[in-house]
Coordinates of C-alpha atoms and ligand atoms in Angstrom, one line a residue:
M587 CA -4.0 -13.3 22.8
T588 CA -2.5 -9.9 22.9
E589 CA 0.5 -10.6 20.6
Q590 CA -1.7 -12.0 17.9
R591 CA -4.0 -9.1 17.7
G592 CA -4.1 -7.0 14.4
N593 CA -3.0 -3.5 14.4
W594 CA -3.4 -0.6 12.0
T595 CA -0.5 -0.1 10.0
S596 CA -0.4 3.6 10.4
S597 CA -2.2 6.5 11.7
A598 CA -3.6 7.4 8.2
G599 CA -4.8 3.7 7.8
F600 CA -6.6 3.9 11.2
I601 CA -8.2 7.3 10.5
L602 CA -9.5 6.2 7.2
A603 CA -11.0 3.0 8.7
A604 CA -12.7 4.9 11.6
T605 CA -14.0 7.6 9.3
G606 CA -15.2 4.8 7.0
S607 CA -17.2 3.5 9.9
A608 CA -18.5 6.9 10.7
I609 CA -19.5 7.9 7.2
G610 CA -22.3 5.8 5.9
L611 CA -26.1 5.8 5.4
G612 CA -26.4 8.0 8.3
N613 CA -24.6 10.8 6.4
L614 CA -26.3 10.1 3.1
W615 CA -29.7 8.8 4.1
K616 CA -30.6 9.9 7.6
F617 CA -29.0 13.2 7.9
P618 CA -30.4 15.0 4.8
F619 CA -33.8 13.6 5.6
I620 CA -34.0 14.7 9.2
T621 CA -32.5 18.1 8.2
W622 CA -35.3 18.4 5.8
E623 CA -38.0 17.5 8.2
N624 CA -36.7 20.0 10.9
N625 CA -36.4 22.8 8.3
G626 CA -32.6 23.0 8.1
G627 CA -30.7 26.1 9.5
A628 CA -31.3 26.0 13.3
F629 CA -31.4 22.1 13.4
V630 CA -28.1 22.0 11.5
L631 CA -26.4 24.5 14.1
V632 CA -27.9 22.3 17.2
Y633 CA -26.4 19.3 15.4
L634 CA -23.0 20.9 15.1
V635 CA -23.0 21.8 18.7
C636 CA -24.1 18.1 19.6
I637 CA -21.1 16.8 17.6
A638 CA -18.7 19.1 19.2
A639 CA -19.9 18.9 22.7
V640 CA -20.9 15.4 22.9
G641 CA -19.8 13.4 20.0
L642 CA -16.2 14.5 19.9
P643 CA -15.5 13.9 23.8
I644 CA -17.2 10.3 23.6
M645 CA -15.3 9.5 20.5
M646 CA -12.0 10.2 22.5
A647 CA -13.4 8.1 25.4
E648 CA -14.2 5.2 23.3
L649 CA -10.9 5.3 21.5
L650 CA -8.9 5.6 24.6
I651 CA -10.7 2.6 26.3
G652 CA -9.9 0.6 23.4
R653 CA -6.2 1.5 23.0
K654 CA -5.6 1.2 26.8
T655 CA -6.7 -2.4 27.0
Q656 CA -6.2 -3.5 23.5
K657 CA -9.3 -5.5 23.7
S658 CA -12.6 -5.4 22.0
A659 CA -15.8 -4.0 23.5
V660 CA -16.7 -6.5 26.2
G661 CA -13.0 -7.1 27.3
A662 CA -12.0 -3.7 27.3
L663 CA -14.9 -2.4 29.4
K664 CA -14.3 -5.2 31.8
E665 CA -10.6 -4.4 32.1
A666 CA -10.7 -0.6 32.1
V667 CA -13.7 -0.2 34.4
G668 CA -14.6 -3.4 36.2
P669 CA -15.9 -6.9 35.6
A670 CA -19.8 -5.9 35.7
W671 CA -18.9 -3.4 32.9
G672 CA -18.6 -6.3 30.5
L673 CA -22.4 -6.2 30.3
V674 CA -22.3 -2.7 28.8
G675 CA -19.9 -4.2 26.1
L676 CA -22.4 -7.0 25.6
W677 CA -25.1 -4.6 25.0
G678 CA -22.9 -3.0 22.4
V679 CA -22.3 -6.2 20.8
L680 CA -26.0 -6.9 20.5
C681 CA -26.4 -3.4 19.2
G682 CA -23.9 -4.0 16.5
F683 CA -25.6 -7.3 15.6
T684 CA -29.1 -5.8 15.4
L685 CA -27.9 -2.6 13.5
L686 CA -25.8 -4.7 11.0
S687 CA -29.0 -6.9 10.4
Y688 CA -31.1 -4.3 9.0
Y689 CA -28.6 -1.7 7.8
T690 CA -27.5 -4.4 5.2
V691 CA -31.0 -4.3 3.6
I692 CA -30.8 -0.6 2.9
A693 CA -27.0 -1.1 1.6
G694 CA -28.5 -3.7 -0.6
W695 CA -30.9 -1.2 -2.2
S696 CA -27.9 0.8 -3.3
L697 CA -26.9 -2.2 -5.4
Y698 CA -30.1 -2.4 -6.9
F699 CA -30.3 1.4 -7.8
F700 CA -26.7 1.1 -9.2
A701 CA -27.8 -1.7 -11.6
K702 CA -31.0 0.1 -12.6
T703 CA -29.5 3.7 -13.1
A704 CA -26.4 2.0 -14.9
G705 CA -29.0 0.4 -17.2
W706 CA -30.8 3.5 -17.9
M707 CA -27.5 5.3 -18.5
V708 CA -26.9 2.8 -21.3
G709 CA -30.3 2.2 -22.6
G710 CA -31.9 5.5 -21.9
F711 CA -34.5 6.3 -19.3
P712 CA -38.0 4.8 -20.2
A713 CA -40.3 7.7 -20.4
G714 CA -43.3 7.7 -17.9
T715 CA -41.2 5.5 -15.5
S716 CA -42.5 6.0 -11.9
L717 CA -39.6 5.9 -9.4
G718 CA -42.1 5.6 -6.5
Q719 CA -43.4 2.4 -8.2
V720 CA -39.8 1.1 -9.1
F721 CA -38.9 1.6 -5.4
T722 CA -42.1 0.0 -4.0
E723 CA -41.8 -3.1 -6.3
Q724 CA -38.2 -3.8 -5.6
S725 CA -38.7 -3.5 -1.8
A726 CA -41.9 -5.8 -1.8
N727 CA -40.0 -8.4 -3.7
G728 CA -38.9 -10.8 -1.1
G729 CA -36.6 -13.0 -3.1
L730 CA -35.0 -9.9 -4.8
Q731 CA -34.4 -8.3 -1.3
I732 CA -32.9 -11.5 0.1
A733 CA -30.4 -11.7 -2.8
L734 CA -29.4 -7.9 -2.6
S735 CA -28.8 -8.3 1.2
L736 CA -27.0 -11.6 0.8
G737 CA -24.7 -9.9 -1.9
F738 CA -23.9 -7.1 0.6
S739 CA -23.3 -9.5 3.5
V740 CA -21.0 -11.6 1.5
A741 CA -19.0 -8.4 0.8
T742 CA -18.8 -7.4 4.4
V743 CA -17.9 -10.9 5.5
S744 CA -15.1 -11.1 2.9
V745 CA -13.7 -7.9 4.3
V746 CA -13.8 -8.9 7.9
Y747 CA -12.6 -12.3 7.3
F748 CA -9.1 -10.9 6.1
G749 CA -8.6 -9.2 9.4
V750 CA -7.7 -5.6 10.5
Q751 CA -4.7 -4.8 8.2
K752 CA -5.5 -7.1 5.2
G753 CA -9.2 -6.6 5.3
I754 CA -10.6 -3.6 6.9
E755 CA -7.6 -1.2 6.5
K756 CA -7.1 -2.1 3.1
I757 CA -10.5 -1.6 1.9
A758 CA -10.7 1.7 3.7
R759 CA -7.6 3.0 2.1
L760 CA -8.9 2.0 -1.3
F761 CA -12.4 3.1 -1.1
L762 CA -12.5 6.2 1.0
P763 CA -10.6 8.2 -1.4
V764 CA -12.9 7.1 -4.2
L765 CA -15.7 8.1 -2.1
F766 CA -14.5 11.6 -1.5
L767 CA -13.7 12.0 -5.2
I768 CA -17.2 11.1 -6.3
L769 CA -18.6 13.4 -3.7
A770 CA -16.4 16.1 -4.8
L771 CA -17.4 15.7 -8.4
L772 CA -21.1 15.8 -7.4
F773 CA -20.4 18.8 -5.2
T774 CA -18.7 20.8 -8.1
V775 CA -21.5 19.9 -10.4
S776 CA -24.2 21.0 -7.9
F777 CA -22.6 24.5 -7.8
A778 CA -23.4 25.0 -11.4
M779 CA -27.1 24.3 -10.8
D780 CA -29.7 26.9 -10.2
G781 CA -31.0 25.6 -6.9
S782 CA -27.6 25.7 -5.1
R783 CA -28.2 29.1 -3.4
E784 CA -31.6 28.2 -2.2
A785 CA -30.3 24.9 -0.8
L786 CA -27.3 26.6 1.1
T787 CA -29.8 29.1 2.5
F788 CA -32.0 26.3 3.7
I789 CA -29.2 24.5 5.2
F790 CA -27.2 27.4 6.8
R791 CA -29.6 30.1 7.7
P792 CA -31.0 29.3 11.2
S793 CA -34.5 30.3 12.1
F794 CA -34.9 29.3 15.7
N795 CA -38.6 29.7 15.9
E796 CA -38.8 26.4 13.8
L797 CA -36.9 24.5 16.5
D798 CA -38.6 22.5 19.3
G799 CA -37.2 20.1 22.2
G800 CA -37.7 17.2 19.8
S801 CA -35.5 18.6 17.2
V802 CA -32.7 18.9 19.7
L803 CA -33.0 15.6 20.9
E804 CA -33.1 14.1 17.4
A805 CA -29.8 16.1 16.6
L806 CA -28.1 14.5 19.6
G807 CA -29.3 10.9 19.0
H808 CA -28.1 11.4 15.3
A809 CA -24.7 12.6 16.5
F810 CA -24.3 9.2 18.1
F811 CA -25.5 7.3 15.0
T812 CA -23.4 9.0 12.6
L813 CA -20.2 8.9 14.5
S814 CA -20.7 5.2 15.2
L815 CA -20.7 5.8 19.1
G816 CA -22.5 4.2 21.9
M817 CA -22.1 0.5 21.0
G818 CA -18.3 -0.2 21.1
A819 CA -17.4 0.1 17.5
M820 CA -14.9 2.9 18.2
I821 CA -13.6 1.0 21.2
T822 CA -12.9 -2.0 19.1
Y823 CA -11.2 0.2 16.3
G824 CA -9.3 1.8 19.1
S825 CA -8.0 -1.5 20.4
Y826 CA -5.9 -1.7 17.2
I827 CA -4.3 1.7 17.6
A828 CA -0.6 1.6 18.3
R829 CA 1.0 3.5 21.2
N830 CA 2.6 6.3 19.1
Q831 CA -0.6 7.6 17.5
S832 CA -2.5 10.4 18.9
I833 CA -6.2 9.7 19.9
V834 CA -6.9 13.3 20.2
K835 CA -5.8 14.1 16.7
A836 CA -7.5 11.1 15.2
S837 CA -10.7 12.0 16.9
G838 CA -10.7 15.5 15.6
V839 CA -10.0 14.4 12.0
I840 CA -12.7 11.7 12.2
V841 CA -15.3 13.9 13.5
L842 CA -14.6 16.6 11.1
L843 CA -14.5 14.6 8.2
D844 CA -17.7 13.0 9.1
T845 CA -19.5 16.2 9.6
V846 CA -18.2 17.8 6.4
I847 CA -19.3 14.8 4.4
A848 CA -22.9 14.9 5.9
L849 CA -23.1 18.6 4.9
V850 CA -21.7 18.2 1.5
A851 CA -24.1 15.4 0.8
T852 CA -27.0 17.4 2.1
V853 CA -26.1 20.4 -0.1
I854 CA -25.8 18.2 -3.2
M855 CA -29.3 16.6 -2.5
F856 CA -31.0 19.7 -1.7
T857 CA -29.6 21.5 -4.7
V858 CA -31.0 18.9 -7.0
I859 CA -34.4 19.0 -5.2
F860 CA -34.6 22.7 -5.4
T861 CA -33.5 23.0 -8.8
A862 CA -36.3 20.7 -9.9
G863 CA -38.7 22.6 -7.7
M864 CA -39.6 19.4 -6.0
Q865 CA -39.6 20.6 -2.4
D866 CA -43.3 20.1 -1.8
Q867 CA -43.1 16.4 -2.8
V868 CA -40.1 15.2 -0.9
G869 CA -41.6 15.1 2.5
D870 CA -44.4 12.7 1.2
T871 CA -42.0 9.8 0.3
G872 CA -40.7 9.3 3.8
T873 CA -37.0 8.7 4.9
V874 CA -36.2 6.2 2.0
G875 CA -37.7 8.6 -0.4
M876 CA -35.2 11.2 -0.8
L877 CA -32.4 8.7 -1.6
F878 CA -34.1 6.2 -3.7
I879 CA -37.1 7.9 -5.3
S880 CA -36.6 11.7 -5.7
L881 CA -32.9 11.6 -6.5
P882 CA -32.9 8.9 -9.1
Q883 CA -35.9 10.6 -10.7
L884 CA -34.0 13.9 -10.8
F885 CA -30.8 12.7 -12.1
F886 CA -32.6 11.6 -15.4
A887 CA -34.9 14.5 -15.6
E888 CA -34.0 16.9 -18.4
G889 CA -32.2 19.9 -17.6
I890 CA -31.5 19.5 -13.8
V891 CA -28.3 17.6 -13.2
P892 CA -25.6 18.3 -15.9
G893 CA -24.4 14.8 -16.9
G894 CA -27.1 13.3 -14.7
S895 CA -27.4 9.8 -16.4
F896 CA -23.6 9.3 -15.8
L897 CA -23.7 10.7 -12.3
A898 CA -26.6 8.6 -11.2
P899 CA -24.9 5.2 -11.0
L900 CA -21.8 6.9 -9.7
F901 CA -23.9 8.2 -6.8
Y902 CA -25.1 4.9 -5.9
V903 CA -21.4 3.5 -6.0
L904 CA -21.0 6.2 -3.4
V905 CA -23.7 5.0 -1.3
A906 CA -22.7 1.4 -1.5
L907 CA -18.9 2.2 -0.6
A908 CA -20.0 4.4 2.4
A909 CA -22.3 1.6 3.6
L910 CA -19.7 -1.1 3.2
T911 CA -17.1 0.7 5.2
S912 CA -19.7 1.0 8.0
T913 CA -21.1 -2.7 7.9
M914 CA -17.6 -3.9 8.2
S915 CA -17.1 -2.1 11.4
L916 CA -20.3 -3.4 12.8
L917 CA -19.5 -7.0 11.9
E918 CA -15.9 -6.3 13.5
V919 CA -17.6 -5.5 16.8
V920 CA -19.4 -8.6 16.9
T921 CA -16.7 -10.9 15.5
S922 CA -13.8 -9.4 17.6
Y923 CA -15.8 -10.1 20.7
I924 CA -16.2 -13.8 19.6
I925 CA -12.4 -13.9 18.9
D926 CA -11.2 -12.2 22.0
E927 CA -13.6 -13.6 24.6
H928 CA -14.3 -17.1 23.1
E929 CA -10.8 -17.6 21.5
I930 CA -12.2 -18.6 18.2
E931 CA -10.0 -18.2 15.2
R932 CA -10.9 -15.1 12.9
G933 CA -11.9 -17.0 9.9
K934 CA -14.4 -19.2 11.7
A935 CA -15.6 -16.4 13.9
T936 CA -16.4 -14.2 10.9
L937 CA -18.2 -16.7 8.9
A938 CA -20.3 -17.8 12.2
C939 CA -21.2 -14.2 13.1
G940 CA -21.9 -13.2 9.5
S941 CA -24.2 -16.2 9.1
V942 CA -26.1 -15.7 12.3
V943 CA -26.5 -12.0 11.6
F944 CA -27.8 -12.8 8.0
L945 CA -30.8 -14.9 9.4
F946 CA -32.0 -11.6 11.1
T947 CA -31.3 -9.7 7.9
I948 CA -33.6 -12.0 6.1
L949 CA -36.5 -10.7 8.5
A950 CA -35.5 -7.1 7.7
A951 CA -35.3 -7.8 4.1
L952 CA -38.8 -9.2 4.2
S953 CA -40.1 -6.2 6.1
F954 CA -41.2 -4.2 3.0
G955 CA -44.0 -6.3 1.8
G956 CA -41.9 -9.3 1.0
A957 CA -43.6 -11.4 3.8
D958 CA -46.6 -10.7 5.8
F959 CA -45.0 -11.9 9.1
A960 CA -42.1 -9.4 8.9
S961 CA -43.9 -6.6 7.3
N962 CA -46.9 -6.6 9.5
L963 CA -45.9 -7.2 13.2
S964 CA -48.8 -5.1 14.5
A965 CA -51.4 -7.7 13.4
P966 CA -53.4 -8.9 16.2
G967 CA -51.4 -11.2 18.5
R968 CA -48.1 -10.3 17.0
I969 CA -45.1 -8.7 19.1
G970 CA -45.1 -5.2 17.4
N971 CA -48.3 -4.2 19.2
L972 CA -46.9 -5.4 22.4
L973 CA -43.4 -3.9 22.3
F974 CA -43.2 -1.0 20.1
A975 CA -46.7 0.3 19.2
G976 CA -46.7 1.8 15.9
K977 CA -43.8 0.1 14.4
T978 CA -45.3 -2.2 11.9
S979 CA -42.4 -4.0 10.5
W980 CA -39.5 -5.9 11.7
F981 CA -37.1 -3.5 10.1
G982 CA -39.0 -0.6 11.6
M983 CA -38.8 -2.2 15.1
A984 CA -35.1 -3.1 15.0
D985 CA -34.3 0.6 13.9
H986 CA -36.5 2.1 16.5
F987 CA -35.0 -0.2 19.2
V988 CA -31.3 0.6 18.1
S989 CA -31.7 4.4 17.7
N990 CA -33.9 5.0 20.5
W991 CA -32.8 2.7 23.2
M992 CA -29.5 0.9 22.6
L993 CA -27.2 3.7 21.3
P994 CA -28.4 6.3 23.9
T995 CA -28.2 3.9 26.8
G996 CA -24.9 2.4 25.7
G997 CA -23.5 5.8 25.2
L998 CA -24.6 7.0 28.6
A999 CA -22.9 4.1 30.2
I1000 CA -19.6 4.7 28.3
T1001 CA -19.4 8.5 29.4
V1002 CA -20.1 7.5 32.9
A1003 CA -17.5 4.8 32.7
A1004 CA -14.9 7.1 31.2
G1005 CA -15.8 10.1 33.4
W1006 CA -16.7 8.7 36.8
F1007 CA -15.3 5.1 37.0
M1008 CA -12.0 5.5 35.4
T1009 CA -9.3 7.5 37.3
R1010 CA -8.0 10.9 36.0
E1011 CA -4.6 9.3 35.6
S1012 CA -5.7 6.5 33.7
T1013 CA -7.6 8.6 31.1
E1014 CA -5.1 11.5 31.1
S1015 CA -2.2 9.1 30.3
E1016 CA -3.9 7.9 27.2
L1017 CA -4.9 11.4 25.7
V1018 CA -2.0 13.5 26.7
D1019 CA 1.5 12.5 25.5
E1020 CA 4.0 14.0 23.2
T1021 CA 1.7 13.7 20.1
V1022 CA -1.3 15.7 21.8
P1023 CA -2.2 18.9 19.6
G1024 CA -2.0 22.3 21.1
W1025 CA -5.8 22.9 20.9
F1026 CA -6.6 20.0 23.4
S1027 CA -7.2 20.9 27.0
Y1028 CA -7.5 17.7 29.2
D1029 CA -9.3 19.5 31.9
T1030 CA -11.9 20.6 29.4
W1031 CA -12.4 17.1 27.9
R1032 CA -12.8 15.9 31.6
F1033 CA -15.5 18.3 32.4
F1034 CA -17.4 17.6 29.1
I1035 CA -17.3 13.8 29.6
R1036 CA -18.1 14.0 33.3
Y1037 CA -21.1 16.6 33.1
I1038 CA -22.0 17.8 29.7
S1039 CA -22.1 14.5 27.8
P1040 CA -23.9 12.4 30.4
A1041 CA -26.5 15.2 31.0
A1042 CA -27.2 15.5 27.3
V1043 CA -27.3 11.7 26.7
A1044 CA -29.6 11.4 29.9
A1045 CA -31.8 13.8 28.3
I1046 CA -32.3 11.5 25.2
V1047 CA -32.9 8.6 27.5
V1048 CA -35.6 10.4 29.5
A1049 CA -37.1 11.8 26.4
V1050 CA -37.5 8.3 24.9
L1051 CA -38.6 6.7 28.2
F1052 CA -41.0 9.2 29.5
F1053 CA -42.0 11.4 26.6
G1054 CA -42.1 8.9 23.8
V1055 CA -39.8 10.8 21.4
D1056 CA -38.9 8.6 18.4
F1057 CA -35.6 9.0 16.5
S1058 CA -36.0 6.2 14.2
Ligands
LIG2149 N1 -21.9 5.7 11.5 C1 -22.7 4.8 10.4 C2 -23.5 5.8 9.6 O1 -23.6 6.9 9.7 C3 -23.5 3.9 11.4 C4 -22.9 3.1 12.4 C5 -23.3 3.1 13.7 C6 -21.8 2.2 12.0 C7 -22.7 2.5 14.7 C8 -21.2 1.6 12.9 C9 -21.4 1.6 14.3 O2 -24.2 5.3 8.7

């Protein structure tokens, strides 16, 4: 099989693809909202520490396991660590599967809001429109939700179908620069707005008395999510890296870009909110509110965002592109497992995986009022009550399970594998070669991957298991 495997055509192609996987709804949807909830400053600082101390070393570990073995998650862990570790890989595949099934639904909303805002750009914003109502109506419309998710799934399948070079890398090379440009444009505009100072202060001035243990764990959990770690996506992408490319350098660039983009997106959103003086209302609309209720409203409100009616559809193009470069990495985890371990040809494997995942996407799509059986799992006798008390929809339950259980446990297993089960020689030979940058110290990496990362991740697992902390 090894000869037939795809490879990235260049280091830049790989870095763009992996950065595309990392940058996604986590950066544009989750991070701004949890920063808001945790009162900015100190939370952002803790998040940055988690990214550097836990995210970066694990990114290197996943990529090295992939490149060393040239296999996708299951095969890679079996070969690098031992046969039983294939189970950890399988856990990752299951996680990719579940995450993809509901991530697609939110991605589908970006299509809807693109169409809506493009319509308002052309035809004018109808006076008195309530964005809260627009949002609730679209999300409760089961048929519409299935259609939007289907559109997005088809896009994802079409990319992965064409493989690593002609599909994933090509799309990443094309779309990521567009994404950076749109973000740069929005960022520039936000500096001309009144609220930008207030936004920057909120995000960057730490006040530690607002921080509690739960916030620290939330920052750590999000570091996994946003960097696509803990479920084998980076192992899989790492398996297509050529020998002469530096894992250390690439990890540095991916982590840096992901972090900068999350901060830039947050600055933009908060600037809009502060300029409009909407800070009191944002919290009420929940996680989805900021991206799909507050922002579209503000783009069209007079005197807030210069050129807002033009920037609004562009903003949802940004969200859609960021989501697509992530969904394709999720589908690749599942598909490459089927290709490698069951020797099924890529085209067939992609269609089969895409279709099975979509069956679960339907459940997630109907979770916002589209169908009672998916929206209301906590009705008497339904599984919501038994499994995850308090989560009332299929969507909420899947997100809860992935963010709280699957990513942290998978991540813990991967750090332990790289730090304790793989030999020093086998990891050192992947990380240290003539391409290694001067700032990197192997011994420091080894110390982090053996002690700091597992301890931090174990803290999340314990918090979830014994103290009921919830990151979803
Ligand atoms: N990193 C992506 C985001 O921030 C989500 C993701 C997680 C993608 C795991 C792939 C694997 O949106």
